[in-house]
JSON list of C-alpha atoms in Angstrom, two decimals:
[
{"chain": "A", "resi": 1, "resn": "UNK", "atom": "CA", "xyz": [38.41, 161.03, 67.79]},
{"chain": "A", "resi": 2, "resn": "UNK", "atom": "CA", "xyz": [36.12, 160.26, 70.77]},
{"chain": "A", "resi": 3, "resn": "UNK", "atom": "CA", "xyz": [35.67, 156.67, 69.25]},
{"chain": "A", "resi": 4, "resn": "UNK", "atom": "CA", "xyz": [39.31, 156.05, 68.83]},
{"chain": "A", "resi": 5, "resn": "UNK", "atom": "CA", "xyz": [39.83, 157.14, 72.38]},
{"chain": "A", "resi": 6, "resn": "UNK", "atom": "CA", "xyz": [37.25, 154.82, 73.49]},
{"chain": "A", "resi": 7, "resn": "UNK", "atom": "CA", "xyz": [38.90, 151.85, 71.59]},
{"chain": "A", "resi": 8, "resn": "UNK", "atom": "CA", "xyz": [42.07, 152.62, 73.11]},
{"chain": "A", "resi": 9, "resn": "UNK", "atom": "CA", "xyz": [40.85, 152.52, 76.48]},
{"chain": "A", "resi": 10, "resn": "UNK", "atom": "CA", "xyz": [38.89, 149.59, 75.92]},
{"chain": "A", "resi": 11, "resn": "UNK", "atom": "CA", "xyz": [41.82, 147.83, 74.78]},
{"chain": "A", "resi": 12, "resn": "UNK", "atom": "CA", "xyz": [44.01, 148.78, 77.79]},
{"chain": "A", "resi": 13, "resn": "UNK", "atom": "CA", "xyz": [41.07, 147.75, 79.93]},
{"chain": "A", "resi": 14, "resn": "UNK", "atom": "CA", "xyz": [41.00, 144.11, 78.42]},
{"chain": "A", "resi": 15, "resn": "UNK", "atom": "CA", "xyz": [44.91, 143.78, 78.62]},
{"chain": "A", "resi": 16, "resn": "UNK", "atom": "CA", "xyz": [44.78, 144.91, 82.15]},
{"chain": "A", "resi": 17, "resn": "UNK", "atom": "CA", "xyz": [42.26, 142.16, 82.84]},
{"chain": "A", "resi": 18, "resn": "UNK", "atom": "CA", "xyz": [43.46, 139.34, 80.69]},
{"chain": "A", "resi": 19, "resn": "UNK", "atom": "CA", "xyz": [47.27, 139.65, 81.66]},
{"chain": "A", "resi": 20, "resn": "UNK", "atom": "CA", "xyz": [47.00, 140.48, 85.58]},
{"chain": "A", "resi": 21, "resn": "UNK", "atom": "CA", "xyz": [48.34, 144.18, 85.04]},
{"chain": "A", "resi": 22, "resn": "UNK", "atom": "CA", "xyz": [48.05, 146.78, 87.97]},
{"chain": "A", "resi": 23, "resn": "UNK", "atom": "CA", "xyz": [47.27, 150.46, 88.13]},
{"chain": "A", "resi": 24, "resn": "UNK", "atom": "CA", "xyz": [50.66, 152.52, 88.04]},
{"chain": "A", "resi": 25, "resn": "UNK", "atom": "CA", "xyz": [51.18, 155.61, 90.24]},
{"chain": "A", "resi": 26, "resn": "UNK", "atom": "CA", "xyz": [52.42, 158.32, 87.95]},
{"chain": "A", "resi": 27, "resn": "UNK", "atom": "CA", "xyz": [53.69, 161.65, 89.39]},
{"chain": "A", "resi": 28, "resn": "UNK", "atom": "CA", "xyz": [56.38, 164.23, 89.09]},
{"chain": "A", "resi": 29, "resn": "UNK", "atom": "CA", "xyz": [58.76, 162.18, 91.99]},
{"chain": "A", "resi": 30, "resn": "UNK", "atom": "CA", "xyz": [62.39, 161.37, 91.29]},
{"chain": "A", "resi": 31, "resn": "UNK", "atom": "CA", "xyz": [61.60, 157.48, 91.41]},
{"chain": "A", "resi": 32, "resn": "UNK", "atom": "CA", "xyz": [60.60, 154.65, 89.14]},
{"chain": "A", "resi": 33, "resn": "UNK", "atom": "CA", "xyz": [60.12, 151.78, 91.50]},
{"chain": "A", "resi": 34, "resn": "UNK", "atom": "CA", "xyz": [58.80, 148.55, 90.03]},
{"chain": "A", "resi": 35, "resn": "UNK", "atom": "CA", "xyz": [57.84, 145.54, 92.16]},
{"chain": "A", "resi": 36, "resn": "UNK", "atom": "CA", "xyz": [57.64, 142.17, 90.42]},
{"chain": "A", "resi": 37, "resn": "UNK", "atom": "CA", "xyz": [57.80, 143.88, 87.04]},
{"chain": "A", "resi": 38, "resn": "UNK", "atom": "CA", "xyz": [57.18, 141.65, 83.80]},
{"chain": "A", "resi": 39, "resn": "UNK", "atom": "CA", "xyz": [57.97, 142.05, 79.93]},
{"chain": "A", "resi": 40, "resn": "UNK", "atom": "CA", "xyz": [54.40, 142.67, 78.53]},
{"chain": "A", "resi": 41, "resn": "UNK", "atom": "CA", "xyz": [55.04, 140.64, 75.24]},
{"chain": "A", "resi": 42, "resn": "UNK", "atom": "CA", "xyz": [57.53, 137.95, 76.44]},
{"chain": "A", "resi": 43, "resn": "UNK", "atom": "CA", "xyz": [55.59, 136.82, 78.96]},
{"chain": "A", "resi": 44, "resn": "UNK", "atom": "CA", "xyz": [52.66, 135.71, 76.65]},
{"chain": "A", "resi": 45, "resn": "UNK", "atom": "CA", "xyz": [54.84, 133.73, 74.58]},
{"chain": "A", "resi": 46, "resn": "UNK", "atom": "CA", "xyz": [56.10, 131.79, 77.50]},
{"chain": "A", "resi": 47, "resn": "UNK", "atom": "CA", "xyz": [53.95, 129.03, 79.50]},
{"chain": "A", "resi": 48, "resn": "UNK", "atom": "CA", "xyz": [51.91, 130.80, 82.20]},
{"chain": "A", "resi": 49, "resn": "UNK", "atom": "CA", "xyz": [53.88, 131.62, 85.24]},
{"chain": "A", "resi": 50, "resn": "UNK", "atom": "CA", "xyz": [57.50, 130.81, 83.68]},
{"chain": "A", "resi": 51, "resn": "UNK", "atom": "CA", "xyz": [58.33, 134.45, 83.06]},
{"chain": "A", "resi": 52, "resn": "UNK", "atom": "CA", "xyz": [60.69, 135.75, 86.10]},
{"chain": "A", "resi": 53, "resn": "UNK", "atom": "CA", "xyz": [59.43, 138.96, 87.68]},
{"chain": "A", "resi": 54, "resn": "UNK", "atom": "CA", "xyz": [61.97, 141.38, 88.69]},
{"chain": "A", "resi": 55, "resn": "UNK", "atom": "CA", "xyz": [62.13, 144.44, 91.22]},
{"chain": "A", "resi": 56, "resn": "UNK", "atom": "CA", "xyz": [63.63, 147.52, 89.87]},
{"chain": "A", "resi": 57, "resn": "UNK", "atom": "CA", "xyz": [64.43, 151.27, 91.51]},
{"chain": "A", "resi": 58, "resn": "UNK", "atom": "CA", "xyz": [65.79, 153.83, 89.64]},
{"chain": "A", "resi": 59, "resn": "UNK", "atom": "CA", "xyz": [65.91, 157.18, 91.83]},
{"chain": "A", "resi": 60, "resn": "UNK", "atom": "CA", "xyz": [67.60, 160.58, 90.79]},
{"chain": "A", "resi": 61, "resn": "UNK", "atom": "CA", "xyz": [68.82, 161.17, 94.39]},
{"chain": "A", "resi": 62, "resn": "UNK", "atom": "CA", "xyz": [69.95, 157.67, 94.83]},
{"chain": "A", "resi": 63, "resn": "UNK", "atom": "CA", "xyz": [70.95, 154.92, 92.42]},
{"chain": "A", "resi": 64, "resn": "UNK", "atom": "CA", "xyz": [69.96, 156.28, 89.04]},
{"chain": "A", "resi": 65, "resn": "UNK", "atom": "CA", "xyz": [72.59, 154.50, 86.94]},
{"chain": "A", "resi": 66, "resn": "UNK", "atom": "CA", "xyz": [72.29, 150.72, 87.15]},
{"chain": "A", "resi": 67, "resn": "UNK", "atom": "CA", "xyz": [75.15, 148.82, 85.52]},
{"chain": "A", "resi": 68, "resn": "UNK", "atom": "CA", "xyz": [73.82, 145.55, 84.54]},
{"chain": "A", "resi": 69, "resn": "UNK", "atom": "CA", "xyz": [75.94, 142.63, 84.16]},
{"chain": "A", "resi": 70, "resn": "UNK", "atom": "CA", "xyz": [75.50, 138.94, 83.73]},
{"chain": "A", "resi": 71, "resn": "UNK", "atom": "CA", "xyz": [75.99, 136.27, 80.72]},
{"chain": "A", "resi": 72, "resn": "UNK", "atom": "CA", "xyz": [74.45, 136.30, 77.53]},
{"chain": "A", "resi": 73, "resn": "UNK", "atom": "CA", "xyz": [70.81, 134.85, 77.57]},
{"chain": "A", "resi": 74, "resn": "UNK", "atom": "CA", "xyz": [70.49, 135.86, 81.14]},
{"chain": "A", "resi": 75, "resn": "UNK", "atom": "CA", "xyz": [67.92, 138.27, 80.46]},
{"chain": "A", "resi": 76, "resn": "UNK", "atom": "CA", "xyz": [69.62, 141.67, 80.64]},
{"chain": "A", "resi": 77, "resn": "UNK", "atom": "CA", "xyz": [67.90, 143.04, 77.57]},
{"chain": "A", "resi": 78, "resn": "UNK", "atom": "CA", "xyz": [64.58, 141.90, 78.54]},
{"chain": "A", "resi": 79, "resn": "UNK", "atom": "CA", "xyz": [64.67, 143.41, 81.83]},
{"chain": "A", "resi": 80, "resn": "UNK", "atom": "CA", "xyz": [65.81, 146.75, 80.32]},
{"chain": "A", "resi": 81, "resn": "UNK", "atom": "CA", "xyz": [63.09, 146.92, 77.66]},
{"chain": "A", "resi": 82, "resn": "UNK", "atom": "CA", "xyz": [60.57, 146.09, 80.23]},
{"chain": "A", "resi": 83, "resn": "UNK", "atom": "CA", "xyz": [61.49, 148.99, 82.51]},
{"chain": "A", "resi": 84, "resn": "UNK", "atom": "CA", "xyz": [61.17, 151.30, 79.42]},
{"chain": "A", "resi": 85, "resn": "UNK", "atom": "CA", "xyz": [57.69, 149.49, 78.21]},
{"chain": "A", "resi": 86, "resn": "UNK", "atom": "CA", "xyz": [56.19, 149.95, 81.85]},
{"chain": "A", "resi": 87, "resn": "UNK", "atom": "CA", "xyz": [57.39, 153.57, 81.79]},
{"chain": "A", "resi": 88, "resn": "UNK", "atom": "CA", "xyz": [55.73, 154.08, 78.35]},
{"chain": "A", "resi": 89, "resn": "UNK", "atom": "CA", "xyz": [52.42, 152.06, 79.19]},
{"chain": "A", "resi": 90, "resn": "UNK", "atom": "CA", "xyz": [51.90, 154.13, 82.50]},
{"chain": "A", "resi": 91, "resn": "UNK", "atom": "CA", "xyz": [52.16, 157.48, 80.78]},
{"chain": "A", "resi": 92, "resn": "UNK", "atom": "CA", "xyz": [50.05, 156.58, 77.98]},
{"chain": "A", "resi": 93, "resn": "UNK", "atom": "CA", "xyz": [47.11, 155.68, 80.53]},
{"chain": "A", "resi": 94, "resn": "UNK", "atom": "CA", "xyz": [47.52, 151.88, 80.52]},
{"chain": "A", "resi": 95, "resn": "UNK", "atom": "CA", "xyz": [47.84, 149.41, 83.71]},
{"chain": "A", "resi": 96, "resn": "UNK", "atom": "CA", "xyz": [51.20, 147.78, 83.70]},
{"chain": "A", "resi": 97, "resn": "UNK", "atom": "CA", "xyz": [52.40, 144.43, 84.06]},
{"chain": "A", "resi": 98, "resn": "UNK", "atom": "CA", "xyz": [53.75, 144.71, 87.82]},
{"chain": "A", "resi": 99, "resn": "UNK", "atom": "CA", "xyz": [52.66, 143.60, 91.43]},
{"chain": "A", "resi": 100, "resn": "UNK", "atom": "CA", "xyz": [53.06, 147.75, 91.78]},
{"chain": "A", "resi": 101, "resn": "UNK", "atom": "CA", "xyz": [54.57, 150.54, 90.02]},
{"chain": "A", "resi": 102, "resn": "UNK", "atom": "CA", "xyz": [55.40, 154.18, 90.57]},
{"chain": "A", "resi": 103, "resn": "UNK", "atom": "CA", "xyz": [56.83, 156.07, 87.70]},
{"chain": "A", "resi": 104, "resn": "UNK", "atom": "CA", "xyz": [58.35, 159.38, 88.35]},
{"chain": "A", "resi": 105, "resn": "UNK", "atom": "CA", "xyz": [57.55, 161.18, 85.07]},
{"chain": "A", "resi": 106, "resn": "UNK", "atom": "CA", "xyz": [59.80, 160.54, 82.14]},
{"chain": "A", "resi": 107, "resn": "UNK", "atom": "CA", "xyz": [60.10, 163.12, 79.31]},
{"chain": "A", "resi": 108, "resn": "UNK", "atom": "CA", "xyz": [61.69, 160.85, 76.86]},
{"chain": "A", "resi": 109, "resn": "UNK", "atom": "CA", "xyz": [62.83, 157.14, 76.67]},
{"chain": "A", "resi": 110, "resn": "UNK", "atom": "CA", "xyz": [66.31, 156.89, 74.70]},
{"chain": "A", "resi": 111, "resn": "UNK", "atom": "CA", "xyz": [67.62, 153.31, 73.75]},
{"chain": "A", "resi": 112, "resn": "UNK", "atom": "CA", "xyz": [70.68, 152.24, 72.32]},
{"chain": "A", "resi": 113, "resn": "UNK", "atom": "CA", "xyz": [69.79, 148.19, 71.85]},
{"chain": "A", "resi": 114, "resn": "UNK", "atom": "CA", "xyz": [70.98, 145.82, 69.28]},
{"chain": "A", "resi": 115, "resn": "UNK", "atom": "CA", "xyz": [73.38, 145.98, 66.23]},
{"chain": "A", "resi": 116, "resn": "UNK", "atom": "CA", "xyz": [72.42, 146.92, 62.82]},
{"chain": "A", "resi": 117, "resn": "UNK", "atom": "CA", "xyz": [74.77, 147.99, 60.00]},
{"chain": "A", "resi": 118, "resn": "UNK", "atom": "CA", "xyz": [73.38, 150.80, 57.51]},
{"chain": "A", "resi": 119, "resn": "UNK", "atom": "CA", "xyz": [75.21, 149.71, 54.63]},
{"chain": "A", "resi": 120, "resn": "UNK", "atom": "CA", "xyz": [73.03, 151.50, 52.24]},
{"chain": "A", "resi": 121, "resn": "UNK", "atom": "CA", "xyz": [74.31, 154.67, 53.65]},
{"chain": "A", "resi": 122, "resn": "UNK", "atom": "CA", "xyz": [77.72, 153.38, 53.99]},
{"chain": "A", "resi": 123, "resn": "UNK", "atom": "CA", "xyz": [77.98, 153.13, 57.87]},
{"chain": "A", "resi": 124, "resn": "UNK", "atom": "CA", "xyz": [79.53, 150.04, 59.68]},
{"chain": "A", "resi": 125, "resn": "UNK", "atom": "CA", "xyz": [77.69, 149.03, 62.92]},
{"chain": "A", "resi": 126, "resn": "UNK", "atom": "CA", "xyz": [80.10, 150.75, 65.11]},
{"chain": "A", "resi": 127, "resn": "UNK", "atom": "CA", "xyz": [79.63, 154.05, 63.05]},
{"chain": "A", "resi": 128, "resn": "UNK", "atom": "CA", "xyz": [75.65, 153.62, 63.76]},
{"chain": "A", "resi": 129, "resn": "UNK", "atom": "CA", "xyz": [76.06, 152.80, 67.50]},
{"chain": "A", "resi": 130, "resn": "UNK", "atom": "CA", "xyz": [78.45, 156.12, 67.92]},
{"chain": "A", "resi": 131, "resn": "UNK", "atom": "CA", "xyz": [76.09, 158.39, 65.85]},
{"chain": "A", "resi": 132, "resn": "UNK", "atom": "CA", "xyz": [72.99, 156.95, 67.94]},
{"chain": "A", "resi": 133, "resn": "UNK", "atom": "CA", "xyz": [75.26, 157.26, 71.28]},
{"chain": "A", "resi": 134, "resn": "UNK", "atom": "CA", "xyz": [75.98, 160.94, 70.27]},
{"chain": "A", "resi": 135, "resn": "UNK", "atom": "CA", "xyz": [72.11, 161.75, 69.81]},
{"chain": "A", "resi": 136, "resn": "UNK", "atom": "CA", "xyz": [71.23, 160.36, 73.22]},
{"chain": "A", "resi": 137, "resn": "UNK", "atom": "CA", "xyz": [73.96, 162.11, 75.05]},
{"chain": "A", "resi": 138, "resn": "UNK", "atom": "CA", "xyz": [73.06, 165.25, 73.33]},
{"chain": "A", "resi": 139, "resn": "UNK", "atom": "CA", "xyz": [69.20, 164.88, 73.69]},
{"chain": "A", "resi": 140, "resn": "UNK", "atom": "CA", "xyz": [68.50, 163.33, 77.00]},
{"chain": "A", "resi": 141, "resn": "UNK", "atom": "CA", "xyz": [67.55, 165.37, 80.25]},
{"chain": "A", "resi": 142, "resn": "UNK", "atom": "CA", "xyz": [67.55, 164.41, 83.84]},
{"chain": "A", "resi": 143, "resn": "UNK", "atom": "CA", "xyz": [63.94, 163.59, 83.48]},
{"chain": "A", "resi": 144, "resn": "UNK", "atom": "CA", "xyz": [65.03, 160.96, 80.75]},
{"chain": "A", "resi": 145, "resn": "UNK", "atom": "CA", "xyz": [65.04, 157.24, 81.04]},
{"chain": "A", "resi": 146, "resn": "UNK", "atom": "CA", "xyz": [68.04, 155.81, 78.92]},
{"chain": "A", "resi": 147, "resn": "UNK", "atom": "CA", "xyz": [69.03, 152.29, 78.03]},
{"chain": "A", "resi": 148, "resn": "UNK", "atom": "CA", "xyz": [72.43, 151.51, 76.79]},
{"chain": "A", "resi": 149, "resn": "UNK", "atom": "CA", "xyz": [72.76, 147.48, 75.87]},
{"chain": "A", "resi": 150, "resn": "UNK", "atom": "CA", "xyz": [76.40, 146.69, 75.31]},
{"chain": "A", "resi": 151, "resn": "UNK", "atom": "CA", "xyz": [77.90, 149.81, 74.16]},
{"chain": "A", "resi": 152, "resn": "UNK", "atom": "CA", "xyz": [81.39, 149.50, 72.75]},
{"chain": "A", "resi": 153, "resn": "UNK", "atom": "CA", "xyz": [80.83, 146.15, 71.05]},
{"chain": "A", "resi": 154, "resn": "UNK", "atom": "CA", "xyz": [81.50, 147.17, 67.60]},
{"chain": "A", "resi": 155, "resn": "UNK", "atom": "CA", "xyz": [85.28, 147.92, 67.82]},
{"chain": "A", "resi": 156, "resn": "UNK", "atom": "CA", "xyz": [88.28, 146.55, 69.69]},
{"chain": "A", "resi": 157, "resn": "UNK", "atom": "CA", "xyz": [88.05, 145.46, 73.33]},
{"chain": "A", "resi": 158, "resn": "UNK", "atom": "CA", "xyz": [90.41, 148.19, 74.69]},
{"chain": "A", "resi": 159, "resn": "UNK", "atom": "CA", "xyz": [88.54, 150.91, 72.46]},
{"chain": "A", "resi": 160, "resn": "UNK", "atom": "CA", "xyz": [85.11, 149.33, 73.47]},
{"chain": "A", "resi": 161, "resn": "UNK", "atom": "CA", "xyz": [85.86, 149.65, 77.05]},
{"chain": "A", "resi": 162, "resn": "UNK", "atom": "CA", "xyz": [87.16, 153.11, 77.09]},
{"chain": "A", "resi": 163, "resn": "UNK", "atom": "CA", "xyz": [83.94, 154.33, 75.04]},
{"chain": "A", "resi": 164, "resn": "UNK", "atom": "CA", "xyz": [81.59, 152.66, 77.53]},
{"chain": "A", "resi": 165, "resn": "UNK", "atom": "CA", "xyz": [83.27, 154.05, 80.71]},
{"chain": "A", "resi": 166, "resn": "UNK", "atom": "CA", "xyz": [83.39, 157.49, 78.95]},
{"chain": "A", "resi": 167, "resn": "UNK", "atom": "CA", "xyz": [79.54, 157.19, 77.94]},
{"chain": "A", "resi": 168, "resn": "UNK", "atom": "CA", "xyz": [78.55, 155.97, 81.24]},
{"chain": "A", "resi": 169, "resn": "UNK", "atom": "CA", "xyz": [80.64, 158.87, 83.09]},
{"chain": "A", "resi": 170, "resn": "UNK", "atom": "CA", "xyz": [79.05, 161.64, 81.25]},
{"chain": "A", "resi": 171, "resn": "UNK", "atom": "CA", "xyz": [75.50, 160.03, 81.78]},
{"chain": "A", "resi": 172, "resn": "UNK", "atom": "CA", "xyz": [76.17, 159.88, 85.60]},
{"chain": "A", "resi": 173, "resn": "UNK", "atom": "CA", "xyz": [78.02, 163.45, 85.78]},
{"chain": "A", "resi": 174, "resn": "UNK", "atom": "CA", "xyz": [76.42, 165.53, 83.12]},
{"chain": "A", "resi": 175, "resn": "UNK", "atom": "CA", "xyz": [73.19, 164.24, 81.92]},
{"chain": "A", "resi": 176, "resn": "UNK", "atom": "CA", "xyz": [72.05, 162.97, 85.32]},
{"chain": "A", "resi": 177, "resn": "UNK", "atom": "CA", "xyz": [69.17, 160.55, 83.65]},
{"chain": "A", "resi": 178, "resn": "UNK", "atom": "CA", "xyz": [67.71, 157.37, 85.21]},
{"chain": "A", "resi": 179, "resn": "UNK", "atom": "CA", "xyz": [69.59, 155.15, 83.19]},
{"chain": "A", "resi": 180, "resn": "UNK", "atom": "CA", "xyz": [70.04, 151.21, 82.74]},
{"chain": "A", "resi": 181, "resn": "UNK", "atom": "CA", "xyz": [73.29, 150.11, 81.36]},
{"chain": "A", "resi": 182, "resn": "UNK", "atom": "CA", "xyz": [74.12, 146.55, 80.41]},
{"chain": "A", "resi": 183, "resn": "UNK", "atom": "CA", "xyz": [77.82, 145.91, 79.78]},
{"chain": "A", "resi": 184, "resn": "UNK", "atom": "CA", "xyz": [80.17, 142.69, 79.27]},
{"chain": "A", "resi": 185, "resn": "UNK", "atom": "CA", "xyz": [82.88, 145.03, 80.48]},
{"chain": "A", "resi": 186, "resn": "UNK", "atom": "CA", "xyz": [83.43, 143.82, 84.07]},
{"chain": "A", "resi": 187, "resn": "UNK", "atom": "CA", "xyz": [86.04, 146.89, 84.51]},
{"chain": "A", "resi": 188, "resn": "UNK", "atom": "CA", "xyz": [83.08, 149.12, 84.45]},
{"chain": "A", "resi": 189, "resn": "UNK", "atom": "CA", "xyz": [81.89, 147.57, 87.99]},
{"chain": "A", "resi": 190, "resn": "UNK", "atom": "CA", "xyz": [84.51, 150.09, 89.41]},
{"chain": "A", "resi": 191, "resn": "UNK", "atom": "CA", "xyz": [82.52, 153.02, 88.66]},
{"chain": "A", "resi": 192, "resn": "UNK", "atom": "CA", "xyz": [80.31, 152.27, 91.50]},
{"chain": "A", "resi": 193, "resn": "UNK", "atom": "CA", "xyz": [83.18, 153.18, 93.77]},
{"chain": "A", "resi": 194, "resn": "UNK", "atom": "CA", "xyz": [83.75, 156.60, 92.43]},
{"chain": "A", "resi": 195, "resn": "UNK", "atom": "CA", "xyz": [80.42, 157.57, 91.52]},
{"chain": "A", "resi": 196, "resn": "UNK", "atom": "CA", "xyz": [77.89, 158.06, 94.10]},
{"chain": "A", "resi": 197, "resn": "UNK", "atom": "CA", "xyz": [74.80, 157.37, 91.98]},
{"chain": "A", "resi": 198, "resn": "UNK", "atom": "CA", "xyz": [75.74, 154.33, 90.04]},
{"chain": "A", "resi": 199, "resn": "UNK", "atom": "CA", "xyz": [74.97, 150.65, 91.54]},
{"chain": "A", "resi": 200, "resn": "UNK", "atom": "CA", "xyz": [75.97, 147.49, 90.30]},
{"chain": "A", "resi": 201, "resn": "UNK", "atom": "CA", "xyz": [73.37, 144.76, 89.48]},
{"chain": "A", "resi": 202, "resn": "UNK", "atom": "CA", "xyz": [73.66, 141.35, 87.75]},
{"chain": "A", "resi": 203, "resn": "UNK", "atom": "CA", "xyz": [71.26, 139.11, 86.08]},
{"chain": "A", "resi": 204, "resn": "UNK", "atom": "CA", "xyz": [72.66, 135.71, 87.37]},
{"chain": "A", "resi": 205, "resn": "UNK", "atom": "CA", "xyz": [73.20, 132.13, 86.11]},
{"chain": "A", "resi": 206, "resn": "UNK", "atom": "CA", "xyz": [74.22, 129.02, 88.25]},
{"chain": "A", "resi": 207, "resn": "UNK", "atom": "CA", "xyz": [76.40, 126.45, 87.19]},
{"chain": "A", "resi": 208, "resn": "UNK", "atom": "CA", "xyz": [75.22, 122.87, 88.20]},
{"chain": "A", "resi": 209, "resn": "UNK", "atom": "CA", "xyz": [77.44, 120.17, 87.05]},
{"chain": "A", "resi": 210, "resn": "UNK", "atom": "CA", "xyz": [78.15, 120.70, 83.66]},
{"chain": "A", "resi": 211, "resn": "UNK", "atom": "CA", "xyz": [74.89, 122.67, 83.06]},
{"chain": "A", "resi": 212, "resn": "UNK", "atom": "CA", "xyz": [74.16, 126.35, 83.30]},
{"chain": "A", "resi": 213, "resn": "UNK", "atom": "CA", "xyz": [70.99, 127.45, 84.87]},
{"chain": "A", "resi": 214, "resn": "UNK", "atom": "CA", "xyz": [69.78, 131.05, 84.09]},
{"chain": "A", "resi": 215, "resn": "UNK", "atom": "CA", "xyz": [67.77, 132.28, 86.96]},
{"chain": "A", "resi": 216, "resn": "UNK", "atom": "CA", "xyz": [66.72, 135.54, 85.39]},
{"chain": "A", "resi": 217, "resn": "UNK", "atom": "CA", "xyz": [66.79, 137.33, 88.62]},
{"chain": "A", "resi": 218, "resn": "UNK", "atom": "CA", "xyz": [68.31, 140.57, 89.22]},
{"chain": "A", "resi": 219, "resn": "UNK", "atom": "CA", "xyz": [70.54, 140.75, 92.32]},
{"chain": "A", "resi": 220, "resn": "UNK", "atom": "CA", "xyz": [73.01, 143.04, 93.92]},
{"chain": "A", "resi": 221, "resn": "UNK", "atom": "CA", "xyz": [76.32, 143.48, 92.89]},
{"chain": "A", "resi": 222, "resn": "UNK", "atom": "CA", "xyz": [78.53, 142.86, 89.62]},
{"chain": "A", "resi": 223, "resn": "UNK", "atom": "CA", "xyz": [78.59, 139.57, 87.94]},
{"chain": "A", "resi": 224, "resn": "UNK", "atom": "CA", "xyz": [81.34, 137.14, 89.12]}
]
């Protein structure tokens, strides 16, 4: 046991030194605040300095549900995953890929990311998505960190929007967890007007002539 502990700590130390990680502050506060956060895996496969870091703040008493919009390939999924990974790394005792990080303790990390059929059990993508969503909404507490990526995709647009809207409302009103909610349904941006703890953010792209440049930078407001 002691040898395993020493091995894990040595690995943490080597990664922190090699990849320029920082010591996070882990407390019982309401805030997850990351400055210049990065994805620990994605940044290692890119050219040095190519990964675009982002600031993310989730506050149980302020903006705790971030609605993330933006085009495909802009980096929504990467951004969401890096927040979860940093929370996990910090609570495991590791330094984290950021300029600074404050992690208000998280009891569980819940994710509904990516589509997959469970054909062996006779469940469609949609059924799998709904089951996982129900599990999250039942199990998450106000201390949890929840990631929803493109919920409602597996069905018709109108039904998908209704499901995404209902899930986002329930997350805000009942669960009250800190959450990142990526969506293609721009109608959802209206939630920020009726819900106090919802904030719209977007991962932007810019058109230059016939080309689209993905900036991978998180900014305020919904995507155009």
